[in-house]
Amino acid sequence: MNIVLSLLWIFVFLVLTKANVKYKICVVTSNGSNDKTRDHCPPLNIDKSSQVECVFATDKLHCLRKILNGEADFGVFQAEEISYATQWDDYLSITNEIRLFEDENFDYNMVVLINEDAGIKNLNDLKGKRLCHPGFYRGEPGNGWSNLISQYFERIIVPQKCDPQLSLIENQLKSLSQFFDESCKPGQWDPDPDMDNILKDKYPNLCANCKNPSKCNDNDQFWGRQGALQCLSDCFGDISWARLSDVKIHFKGDSTNACSKISFLCPDGTLQSMDTPNPCIWVSRPWPAVITRNSTSLNIQRMINYVNTAKELKNATSWQWALNNLLQYYSEPISSNIIRSPKEYIFSAPGYRKAEEKGQLCKDRGYSMCIETITALKKCQALSDISISYGIQPKLNCILTPNCAKKLKDGEVDMMVLDADKIAFFKRNYGVSKPVLYATSLYHHLYRKMSAVMLTKNVVGDLQQLKGKKACFPLYDGYVWNSFLITLKLENIELFPNNNTMKNFFKESCAILSSNQNAIAECDFDDNLPEDSNKNGMWIETQTLRCIIEGGGDVAFINSLHINQYLDILRSPLNLPNNFDIHNFSTVCNRKFHTSVDCPLSWSYYGHILAKPNISSISKKEMTSLLLNMDMTFGRKTKLNNNLLPPVFSMYGPFDDFADPIFPADTEKLETIKQLKEHRTPVSPQYESYIHILNDLKPTVSSSVSIMPFSLLQLLILFNLLFKYCI
């Protein structure tokens, strides 16, 4: 039979070759050592007989969108991604599973173990017993451990509360605390560290049987898959929620431990001995699988079936070998003659449909995020939907409107993301709204900064000498524009700066984007940069730097940290030599000297997450936890992605090959104000702290006022240095 199948696949392969069909597999690159695309995509293009080529995406959901719109034909997806794809059930198909063990029907199976001495004979006996739970896990998405499966057992057994005065997380913990006796469920319960400590103080019995109850974190001996089994076998619990494969390793077929006999507890309330050949399963996670469009599903399946048995697999330079390696992230593709829809595939796993149903607690509870563009709406909806697939709650609702600031002020939406460029406009027109979270960098040494950058050959000695020069700004009334006005005030160059100050101070100036042509005209360039130049949100400052390279400008107000990246974009269009780099530029400082080293005049966080004015304390905390949970799951963890699997969804960064439509450029992390206070910040003035001086209504004085020997800004810098290093 196998010989017949092999001959059939060879015949199909010959047909495909003659038809000159080339299918596109969607792959995601990474900067880590596990990037398979680096080695295996080139052979697909080099081999003339290859039937496949690589199409690249930023994350797995981007791959799904490429498959749906025809830019790609197929790709490999994890269970949660397949669940997400069920919304296009009429257009997509599952062709082949990617299994680690060909004879195992599912990735893993979850079971419940009980200590027979605890008197557990059925499900009704579970109340008041001690639970050993693997705990909350802060891992990478795609690793197979999500809230849906982690919390499945307790959501089936424990009556769930839905108290509107409590967050969903606290409702769940309160239900557990009242149902079980002293137990161990370690890890970070709430992504907000402050709320996590409050909850652990409030429900101490859920940490009481951990090895270190006062910490109850992911360093506990009873945390994790093996820890929950150790908790049971060391007599600290009566019930354990575990993977069947881990149970077989931990107990090695022996049902007796230091406490008593261990048995399986089944969903119907019956018990099974540890030596039963087919233990009862509560929920199973499906294997990763290949997704393609319906129109190409049969051909893709036949091609993969052929590749599985092709003799060319012995040749490490063949396209068949390369494709096989791209398909097997950590497993092997298996041959199949069944084509199913994503929903049919997901729901074939025992308990998975129920896990999704039980994963949505208090379904009427959700928080609305206001966005202003169609692209932002698409990204917001993708974030909301994939979060549901991972059991992240409550639901994020995406609201499209042309004026989010007004909607927020009127209390019609719960939150919005405010870029640093829009802070001044927002405060001027809608008042002050204290952020609930800040958009910042991963390691807290990167902030949005504004520097006065000049070509080194033209650089001046200080800010006063910029008077009469031609200035280039990214945006009228944005962070950079207003930061320079603030700098003029702090340096006593202008006592009451306003928009007319720019006309008086500079000979002429321009902005890449200007909504007020009377205040400043837009810079004029003969041609545009390549379309992908704004992929990382750098287009506007790249054009600002261009203004002093070829646009006749003298000084560009930009973030000097990115100069080399700006030059990489400009190098080809402007025919810049390879040795033209950051060393050709210098920054004008506020302390009577200039340097090629970064010398910012101000700094800011990349953006703020603002809540509506009348939001309740409970809702504010829950909304914060929701966003931090999403950040922990889909945000950036490290600068280099060394994970085995590619990212599922990129919360920050490009979306569909365009700049992030929701979060400000360079955002890598969301943090609370308390978390931010733990980190050292730049010495230069913080933009948000001084923006109020722009609202001074006193008349503008002449720009000819000389710089005082020791300016307010210099006093501020000295004070900060004394505070940081002498106290």
XYZ file of C-alpha atoms in Angstrom:
727
model
C 0.000 0.000 0.000
C 2.818 2.431 0.899
C 4.502 1.710 -2.453
C 1.268 2.528 -4.283
C 0.903 5.793 -2.374
C 4.504 6.742 -3.072
C 4.026 6.129 -6.784
C 0.843 8.203 -6.685
C 2.622 11.140 -5.070
C 5.453 10.910 -7.612
C 2.880 10.979 -10.413
C 1.230 14.036 -8.899
C 4.627 15.705 -8.502
C 5.379 15.161 -12.201
C 2.036 16.691 -13.107
C 2.772 19.727 -10.927
C 6.221 20.101 -12.444
C 4.873 20.068 -15.980
C 2.241 22.606 -14.994
C 5.075 24.893 -13.740
C 3.128 25.659 -10.571
C 5.034 27.366 -7.756
C 3.277 27.621 -4.407
C 4.169 30.206 -1.791
C 4.796 29.129 1.794
C 4.456 31.947 4.312
C 7.275 32.081 6.848
C 8.300 34.425 9.652
C 11.901 35.401 10.223
C 13.513 36.011 13.584
C 16.804 37.454 14.802
C 17.568 34.402 16.902
C 19.513 31.211 16.296
C 16.333 29.232 15.535
C 15.517 31.081 12.314
C 15.024 28.296 9.760
C 14.217 30.667 6.921
C 17.829 31.783 6.633
C 19.001 28.311 5.601
C 15.949 26.776 3.975
C 14.318 29.519 1.900
C 17.255 30.079 -0.533
C 17.267 26.451 -1.849
C 13.596 26.804 -2.757
C 14.543 29.606 -5.132
C 17.840 28.154 -6.380
C 16.507 24.706 -7.346
C 14.900 25.123 -10.783
C 12.585 22.156 -10.186
C 11.292 23.636 -6.915
C 7.531 23.867 -6.587
C 7.695 26.241 -3.609
C 9.029 29.679 -2.725
C 9.050 31.654 0.527
C 6.869 34.658 1.266
C 7.868 36.569 4.394
C 5.614 38.020 7.095
C 6.098 39.810 10.414
C 4.141 37.227 12.445
C 1.822 34.230 12.054
C -1.389 36.269 11.860
C 0.227 38.290 9.073
C 0.751 34.958 7.300
C -2.940 34.175 7.648
C -3.857 37.507 6.086
C -1.442 36.871 3.231
C -3.020 33.454 2.610
C -6.504 34.966 2.633
C -5.614 37.691 0.117
C -3.623 35.378 -2.164
C -0.125 36.700 -1.414
C 0.745 33.279 0.040
C -0.693 29.786 -0.409
C -0.002 27.896 2.804
C 1.756 27.914 6.183
C 2.057 26.054 9.490
C -0.049 27.249 12.422
C -0.482 26.374 16.092
C -3.804 25.431 17.708
C -4.599 28.930 18.991
C -3.873 30.414 15.563
C -6.122 27.803 13.933
C -8.859 28.711 16.423
C -8.390 32.354 15.418
C -8.704 31.301 11.758
C -12.141 29.718 12.286
C -13.711 33.106 11.513
C -12.763 32.381 7.872
C -13.995 28.804 8.031
C -15.613 29.001 4.574
C -12.367 30.053 2.886
C -9.604 28.064 4.616
C -8.717 24.372 4.920
C -6.493 22.159 7.050
C -4.488 19.740 4.892
C -1.771 18.114 7.039
C -0.903 17.855 10.718
C 2.630 18.501 11.970
C 3.231 15.877 14.637
C 6.104 15.225 16.982
C 4.949 11.616 17.377
C 3.059 10.214 14.405
C 1.036 7.749 16.495
C -0.163 10.421 18.947
C -3.450 12.009 17.867
C -2.936 15.229 19.841
C -0.128 17.507 20.955
C -0.894 16.690 24.578
C -3.755 15.556 26.827
C -4.721 16.990 30.197
C -5.730 14.731 33.105
C -6.774 15.094 36.738
C -5.016 13.069 39.436
C -6.401 12.577 42.925
C -5.060 11.255 46.197
C -7.448 8.430 47.163
C -6.893 9.015 50.894
C -8.569 12.400 50.474
C -11.908 10.614 50.138
C -12.581 11.713 46.570
C -15.014 9.279 44.959
C -16.699 11.623 42.489
C -16.819 15.264 41.371
C -18.957 16.319 44.347
C -16.107 15.381 46.681
C -13.703 17.961 45.227
C -14.987 20.918 47.255
C -12.814 21.680 50.279
C -9.882 19.654 48.978
C -6.331 20.874 48.268
C -5.391 21.749 44.692
C -1.937 21.441 43.129
C -1.995 23.612 40.017
C 0.875 24.274 37.567
C 0.173 27.982 38.071
C 0.158 31.030 35.892
C 2.792 30.851 33.194
C 4.438 33.859 31.568
C 5.635 32.081 28.449
C 5.787 32.713 24.744
C 2.564 32.389 22.761
C 2.570 29.228 20.679
C 4.283 27.119 23.339
C 1.053 25.198 23.959
C 0.129 26.544 27.388
C -2.635 29.151 27.368
C -5.293 30.274 29.841
C -7.881 28.179 27.978
C -6.145 24.941 28.935
C -4.422 26.077 32.120
C -7.732 27.073 33.723
C -10.021 24.521 32.059
C -10.411 22.176 35.045
C -11.287 24.877 37.566
C -13.782 26.537 35.221
C -15.551 23.214 34.735
C -15.614 22.256 38.417
C -15.785 25.558 40.315
C -18.939 27.721 40.117
C -17.644 30.979 38.631
C -18.639 34.323 40.120
C -19.328 37.449 38.104
C -19.381 40.205 40.716
C -19.344 43.596 38.922
C -17.434 45.089 41.868
C -14.516 42.718 41.255
C -12.225 42.264 38.288
C -12.532 39.070 36.275
C -9.214 37.882 37.678
C -10.396 38.464 41.234
C -13.769 36.841 40.531
C -11.929 33.744 39.401
C -9.543 33.736 42.379
C -12.343 34.333 44.866
C -14.278 31.404 43.388
C -11.213 29.162 43.714
C -10.454 30.366 47.223
C -13.965 29.566 48.430
C -14.085 26.181 46.702
C -10.685 24.701 47.606
C -8.881 24.425 50.926
C -5.226 25.376 51.336
C -3.677 24.886 47.894
C -0.826 25.919 45.621
C -1.371 27.971 42.474
C 1.904 29.893 42.089
C 2.971 32.417 39.467
C 1.915 35.956 38.637
C -1.851 36.128 39.129
C -2.247 39.653 37.810
C 0.132 41.232 35.265
C 0.122 44.445 37.320
C 2.671 43.713 40.109
C 0.811 45.886 42.627
C -2.520 44.130 42.021
C -0.750 40.772 42.132
C 0.479 41.451 45.672
C -2.952 42.720 46.760
C -4.691 39.586 45.457
C -2.215 37.238 47.109
C -2.731 38.991 50.433
C -6.498 38.732 49.950
C -6.629 35.024 49.025
C -3.686 33.472 50.900
C -5.106 29.933 50.956
C -4.284 29.598 47.239
C -0.594 29.972 48.115
C -0.606 28.300 51.526
C 0.700 24.910 50.343
C 3.394 26.243 48.031
C 6.975 25.740 49.131
C 7.352 29.490 49.596
C 3.849 30.826 50.341
C 5.044 34.382 50.952
C 6.365 34.606 47.386
C 4.055 32.186 45.553
C 5.770 32.974 42.247
C 7.184 31.111 39.275
C 10.363 30.339 41.219
C 8.413 28.111 43.610
C 9.350 24.439 43.694
C 5.717 23.520 42.994
C 5.327 25.871 40.033
C 5.021 24.499 36.494
C 4.175 21.158 34.948
C 6.523 19.084 37.094
C 5.936 21.223 40.167
C 2.203 20.461 40.306
C 2.950 16.717 40.252
C 5.661 17.129 42.901
C 3.137 18.990 45.053
C 0.791 15.984 44.866
C 3.403 13.281 45.394
C 4.950 15.224 48.320
C 1.601 15.208 50.145
C 0.896 18.944 49.776
C -2.308 18.436 47.798
C -5.192 16.110 46.985
C -5.765 17.038 43.331
C -3.387 17.824 40.467
C -4.025 19.216 36.972
C -1.359 17.779 34.667
C -0.301 16.613 31.228
C -0.651 12.885 30.720
C 2.869 12.594 29.282
C 4.288 14.284 32.408
C 2.291 11.930 34.663
C 3.791 8.878 32.968
C 7.296 10.230 33.462
C 6.773 11.417 37.039
C 5.149 8.291 38.426
C 6.732 5.820 35.984
C 3.751 3.517 36.179
C 3.788 3.395 39.988
C 0.532 4.647 41.517
C 1.897 4.662 45.077
C 3.745 7.571 46.657
C 4.593 8.816 50.132
C 0.956 9.729 50.761
C -1.294 7.095 49.275
C -2.534 5.629 46.041
C -2.990 7.987 43.106
C -5.819 7.617 40.569
C -7.196 9.390 37.532
C -10.408 11.347 38.035
C -12.611 11.369 34.915
C -14.924 14.157 33.696
C -17.927 11.913 34.481
C -16.789 11.577 38.115
C -15.491 8.001 37.924
C -11.981 6.901 38.917
C -9.401 4.999 36.880
C -6.287 3.275 38.128
C -2.878 4.566 37.119
C -2.165 1.442 35.074
C -5.174 1.857 32.800
C -4.007 1.759 29.138
C -6.227 4.647 28.006
C -6.674 7.175 30.836
C -9.684 9.501 30.679
C -8.878 12.885 29.143
C -10.375 16.234 30.128
C -9.095 18.340 27.242
C -6.624 17.819 24.383
C -4.596 20.328 22.412
C -4.510 19.748 18.643
C -1.226 19.427 16.787
C 0.054 22.294 14.632
C -1.261 21.986 11.078
C -0.994 23.348 7.549
C -3.566 25.969 6.546
C -4.293 26.879 2.936
C -7.124 28.387 0.927
C -9.871 26.010 -0.211
C -8.964 26.538 -3.855
C -5.409 25.226 -3.386
C -5.965 22.753 -0.548
C -5.934 19.538 -2.599
C -2.770 20.430 -4.512
C -0.974 21.602 -1.363
C -1.909 18.381 0.427
C -0.671 16.239 -2.453
C 2.606 18.157 -2.621
C 3.240 17.751 1.126
C 2.351 14.062 0.934
C 4.844 13.674 -1.901
C 7.587 15.549 -0.040
C 7.127 13.302 3.021
C 8.297 10.258 1.044
C 10.490 11.839 -1.638
C 13.872 10.222 -2.160
C 15.330 13.741 -2.459
C 14.945 14.139 1.318
C 18.380 12.520 1.556
C 19.831 15.476 -0.364
C 20.365 18.485 1.891
C 20.468 20.818 -1.106
C 17.133 19.745 -2.597
C 13.981 21.854 -2.419
C 12.119 18.872 -0.938
C 14.546 18.762 1.993
C 14.307 22.539 2.462
C 10.485 22.511 2.456
C 10.363 19.594 4.869
C 12.549 21.531 7.305
C 10.434 24.671 7.022
C 7.319 22.660 7.826
C 8.778 20.924 10.860
C 9.402 23.633 13.434
C 9.851 20.895 15.994
C 7.787 18.063 14.522
C 7.201 16.080 11.340
C 4.465 16.660 8.742
C 2.349 13.570 8.230
C 0.641 12.430 5.057
C -3.117 12.837 4.920
C -6.033 12.405 2.553
C -8.520 14.307 4.715
C -9.230 17.999 4.228
C -11.073 19.782 7.045
C -12.106 23.300 7.904
C -10.286 25.018 10.810
C -13.366 24.651 13.013
C -13.724 20.938 12.247
C -10.071 20.406 13.038
C -10.058 22.327 16.315
C -13.273 20.808 17.600
C -12.073 17.265 16.842
C -9.877 17.573 19.947
C -11.725 16.382 23.087
C -12.810 19.269 25.296
C -11.346 22.058 23.143
C -14.714 23.496 22.107
C -15.810 23.456 25.742
C -12.539 25.111 26.755
C -13.298 28.007 24.410
C -16.853 28.287 25.730
C -15.748 28.216 29.375
C -12.895 30.617 28.621
C -15.306 33.541 28.293
C -16.365 34.603 31.782
C -18.813 37.483 32.304
C -19.299 37.787 28.533
C -20.956 41.182 28.739
C -17.824 42.735 30.253
C -15.346 44.441 27.933
C -13.391 47.635 27.325
C -13.429 49.812 24.248
C -10.298 51.153 22.591
C -10.794 54.131 20.297
C -8.870 54.229 17.012
C -9.021 56.606 14.061
C -7.970 54.677 10.936
C -9.119 51.548 9.110
C -5.646 49.998 9.424
C -5.705 50.626 13.180
C -9.137 49.007 13.358
C -7.825 45.893 11.616
C -4.854 45.605 13.970
C -6.980 46.277 17.040
C -9.458 43.591 15.976
C -6.650 41.109 15.346
C -5.289 41.789 18.859
C -8.756 41.341 20.338
C -9.484 38.093 18.486
C -6.146 36.383 19.117
C -6.411 37.338 22.803
C -9.733 35.491 22.965
C -8.042 32.428 21.421
C -5.538 32.529 24.286
C -8.208 32.999 26.957
C -7.184 36.591 27.748
C -10.076 38.534 29.241
C -12.111 40.735 29.333
C -12.764 41.417 25.655
C -11.186 44.390 23.893
C -13.748 46.175 21.716
C -12.400 48.338 18.897
C -14.247 51.577 18.089
C -13.510 53.520 14.896
C -14.119 57.281 14.995
C -12.458 60.373 13.469
C -12.014 62.105 16.845
C -10.961 59.807 19.666
C -10.019 62.665 21.997
C -13.586 63.988 22.026
C -15.043 60.491 22.415
C -12.763 59.873 25.392
C -13.535 63.203 27.063
C -17.278 62.548 26.635
C -16.875 59.083 28.207
C -18.097 57.273 25.085
C -14.982 55.064 24.905
C -12.855 53.583 27.696
C -9.346 54.233 26.400
C -7.182 55.590 23.621
C -3.487 55.570 22.730
C -1.982 59.051 22.591
C 1.258 59.570 20.692
C 3.740 62.099 22.139
C 3.152 64.225 19.021
C -0.481 64.763 20.016
C -0.087 65.452 23.738
C 0.029 69.260 23.426
C -3.040 69.382 21.172
C -4.936 67.028 23.484
C -4.195 69.033 26.635
C -4.955 72.329 24.915
C -8.351 71.209 23.633
C -9.522 68.490 25.996
C -7.770 69.068 29.285
C -5.526 66.876 31.347
C -6.048 63.108 31.487
C -3.655 61.109 33.626
C -2.243 58.060 31.777
C -2.962 54.587 33.106
C -0.003 53.138 31.171
C 3.016 54.454 29.299
C 4.505 53.235 26.017
C 8.212 52.773 26.588
C 11.257 50.725 25.576
C 12.298 47.267 26.662
C 15.395 48.117 28.676
C 14.471 51.671 29.793
C 17.478 53.365 28.240
C 15.618 54.399 25.112
C 13.135 57.241 25.084
C 11.849 59.567 22.428
C 14.393 62.364 22.317
C 14.776 65.649 20.449
C 18.200 66.878 19.370
C 19.333 69.773 17.167
C 21.327 67.943 14.472
C 23.601 69.641 11.943
C 26.170 68.509 9.416
C 29.469 68.555 11.284
C 31.034 70.863 8.716
C 28.323 73.481 9.406
C 27.765 72.977 13.131
C 27.448 76.003 15.428
C 28.602 76.390 18.995
C 25.332 76.816 20.904
C 21.590 77.263 20.583
C 21.780 81.061 20.327
C 23.840 80.688 17.155
C 20.963 78.844 15.491
C 19.197 82.195 15.161
C 18.818 83.089 11.502
C 19.411 79.518 10.303
C 16.982 77.404 8.261
C 15.335 74.817 10.503
C 13.681 71.519 9.516
C 10.967 70.034 11.718
C 9.116 66.725 11.403
C 5.668 67.980 12.376
C 3.970 71.245 13.253
C 2.664 71.301 16.857
C 4.187 67.893 17.534
C 6.603 66.738 20.207
C 9.691 68.106 18.444
C 8.142 71.472 17.537
C 6.877 72.112 21.054
C 10.058 70.766 22.664
C 12.109 73.428 20.914
C 9.713 76.132 22.067
C 10.094 74.819 25.628
C 13.891 74.804 25.224
C 13.828 78.465 24.166
C 11.892 79.238 27.360
C 14.166 77.215 29.641
C 17.255 78.739 28.066
C 15.798 82.265 28.493
C 16.069 82.879 24.753
C 12.299 83.497 24.639
C 10.320 84.295 27.778
C 6.915 83.607 26.224
C 7.424 81.342 23.184
C 4.614 80.637 20.732
C 4.291 79.652 17.091
C 5.398 83.109 15.880
C 8.664 82.577 17.733
C 9.857 80.222 14.993
C 9.427 82.906 12.330
C 11.329 85.417 14.449
C 14.108 83.107 15.534
C 14.861 81.275 12.284
C 15.516 82.835 8.897
C 13.109 80.347 7.415
C 11.966 76.892 8.322
C 9.783 74.042 7.113
C 8.049 70.945 8.450
C 7.561 67.616 6.710
C 3.893 67.765 7.740
C 2.155 71.016 8.653
C -1.494 71.599 9.488
C -0.851 75.359 9.712
C 0.858 76.748 6.630
C 0.836 80.234 8.154
C 2.962 79.057 11.057
C 5.315 76.892 9.000
C 5.318 75.695 5.392
C 5.866 72.098 4.375
C 9.292 71.080 3.103
C 9.369 70.581 -0.647
C 11.101 67.554 -2.170
C 11.097 66.570 -5.834
C 10.472 62.885 -5.197
C 9.259 60.549 -2.489
C 11.075 57.843 -0.584
C 10.384 54.129 -1.238
C 6.982 52.903 -0.035
C 8.501 50.644 2.644
C 10.453 53.544 4.192
C 7.701 54.048 6.772
C 7.524 50.388 7.815
C 9.017 51.209 11.220
C 7.436 54.660 11.518
C 10.628 56.492 10.562
C 9.512 58.220 7.358
C 8.812 61.648 8.810
C 12.124 62.037 10.685
C 14.006 60.475 7.763
C 12.628 63.245 5.563
C 13.584 65.792 8.243
C 17.204 64.620 8.137
C 17.039 64.688 4.334
C 16.167 68.382 4.603
C 19.691 69.259 5.799
C 21.413 66.821 3.420
C 19.887 68.072 0.174
C 17.009 70.376 1.050
C 18.934 73.505 1.976
C 18.282 73.225 5.698
C 20.872 73.981 8.368
C 19.494 72.182 11.415
C 17.131 69.208 11.747
C 15.290 68.559 14.992
C 15.134 64.768 15.250
C 15.980 61.775 17.420
C 19.723 61.416 16.832
C 19.607 57.798 18.051
C 18.157 56.723 14.686
C 20.416 58.683 12.331
C 22.068 55.572 10.869
C 18.658 54.003 10.264
C 17.484 57.170 8.535
C 20.603 57.105 6.378
C 19.991 53.479 5.413
C 16.642 54.572 3.970
C 18.139 57.608 2.215
C 21.340 56.021 0.919
C 19.987 54.600 -2.326
C 17.529 57.388 -3.286
C 20.129 60.108 -2.614
C 23.176 58.107 -3.829
C 24.952 58.646 -0.527
C 28.444 57.097 -0.232
C 28.858 54.196 2.204
C 31.130 56.229 4.469
C 28.484 58.915 4.925
C 27.218 57.997 8.385
C 26.427 59.325 11.838
C 29.953 60.726 12.155
C 29.096 63.320 9.517
C 26.626 64.896 11.946
C 26.864 66.705 15.269
C 24.307 67.876 17.793
C 24.038 71.386 19.170
C 23.919 71.211 22.933
C 22.590 73.583 25.537
C 25.877 73.881 27.434
C 28.090 75.847 25.068
C 29.574 72.840 23.274
C 28.719 70.467 20.459
C 29.448 66.780 19.992
C 28.674 63.851 17.709
C 27.433 62.023 20.797
C 23.696 62.111 21.540
C 22.846 65.439 23.206
C 19.057 65.668 23.562
C 17.310 68.923 24.420
C 14.285 67.034 25.793
C 12.852 63.553 26.155
C 9.434 61.931 26.341
C 7.804 58.552 26.654
C 6.684 57.284 23.256
C 3.033 57.609 24.187
C 0.308 57.310 26.820
C -2.677 55.032 27.324
C -5.448 57.335 28.520
C -8.681 56.303 30.251
C -11.989 58.136 30.131
C -12.475 60.705 32.931
C -15.298 58.970 34.801
C -13.924 55.429 34.788
C -14.330 53.543 38.068
C -11.358 52.403 40.098
C -12.185 48.717 39.479
C -12.552 49.228 35.731
C -9.342 51.236 35.568
C -7.384 48.467 37.302
C -8.986 45.748 35.203
C -8.357 47.610 31.952
C -4.725 48.104 32.968
C -4.366 44.392 33.723
C -5.962 43.484 30.377
C -3.451 45.574 28.415
C -0.512 44.327 30.484
C -1.670 40.736 29.916
C -1.721 41.356 26.173
C 1.706 42.990 26.467
C 3.115 39.968 28.308
C 1.720 37.584 25.690
C 2.189 39.457 22.409
C 4.669 42.208 23.276
C 8.416 42.028 22.932
C 10.322 40.012 25.535
C 13.912 40.485 24.393
C 15.783 42.338 21.690
C 16.615 39.017 20.037
C 13.894 36.486 19.427
C 15.577 33.218 20.415
C 12.339 31.300 20.769
C 11.823 28.025 18.957
C 8.623 29.278 17.341
C 8.035 32.485 15.371
C 5.882 35.253 16.914
C 2.128 34.709 16.802
C 1.192 38.386 16.773
C 3.293 41.544 17.062
C 1.506 43.913 19.403
C 4.062 46.606 18.563
C 5.646 47.380 15.230
C 4.614 47.119 11.575
C 1.199 45.825 10.580
C 0.779 44.525 7.015
C 4.165 46.042 6.099
C 3.178 49.531 7.252
C 4.056 51.540 10.351
C 2.258 50.613 13.558
C -1.205 52.237 13.297
C -1.972 52.003 17.050
C 1.172 52.356 19.160
C 3.883 55.006 18.644
C 7.052 54.094 16.750
C 9.720 52.350 18.881
C 7.181 51.154 21.482
C 8.303 47.827 22.952
C 6.496 47.674 26.284
C 3.663 49.085 28.404
C 4.315 49.991 32.041
C 2.569 51.616 34.977
C 3.816 54.864 36.466
C 5.128 52.967 39.504
C 7.177 50.670 37.261
C 8.592 53.658 35.390
C 9.741 55.333 38.608
C 12.065 52.386 39.211
C 14.186 53.308 36.186
C 16.715 56.069 35.617
C 15.620 58.681 33.087
C 17.640 61.130 30.927
C 19.050 64.287 32.514
C 17.415 66.616 29.976
C 13.912 68.004 30.643
C 10.917 65.712 30.313
C 8.521 67.058 27.699
C 5.302 66.247 29.587
C 6.532 68.058 32.710
C 7.075 71.389 30.920
C 4.398 71.434 28.260
C 2.226 73.661 30.445
C 4.508 76.666 29.833
C 3.327 76.753 26.211
C -0.116 77.761 27.428
C 1.203 81.042 28.861
C -0.934 83.745 27.217
C 1.477 86.636 27.835
C 2.774 88.432 24.727
C 5.850 87.155 22.944
C 9.040 89.128 23.559
C 11.816 89.657 21.069
C 13.993 86.753 20.094
C 17.031 88.963 20.556
C 17.170 88.381 24.301
C 20.625 87.027 25.046
C 21.266 83.813 26.905
C 21.824 84.364 30.590
C 25.161 83.135 31.974
C 23.450 80.311 33.839
C 20.063 79.312 32.379
C 17.072 77.696 33.986
C 17.777 74.572 31.941
C 21.342 74.360 33.235
C 20.081 74.692 36.811
C 17.626 71.880 36.117
C 20.361 69.615 34.742
C 22.613 70.344 37.713
C 19.791 69.583 40.137
C 19.074 66.244 38.426
C 22.729 65.255 38.536
C 22.992 66.122 42.227
C 19.797 64.224 42.976
C 20.864 61.070 41.136
C 24.473 60.815 42.182
C 24.779 62.651 45.479
C 21.672 61.580 47.365
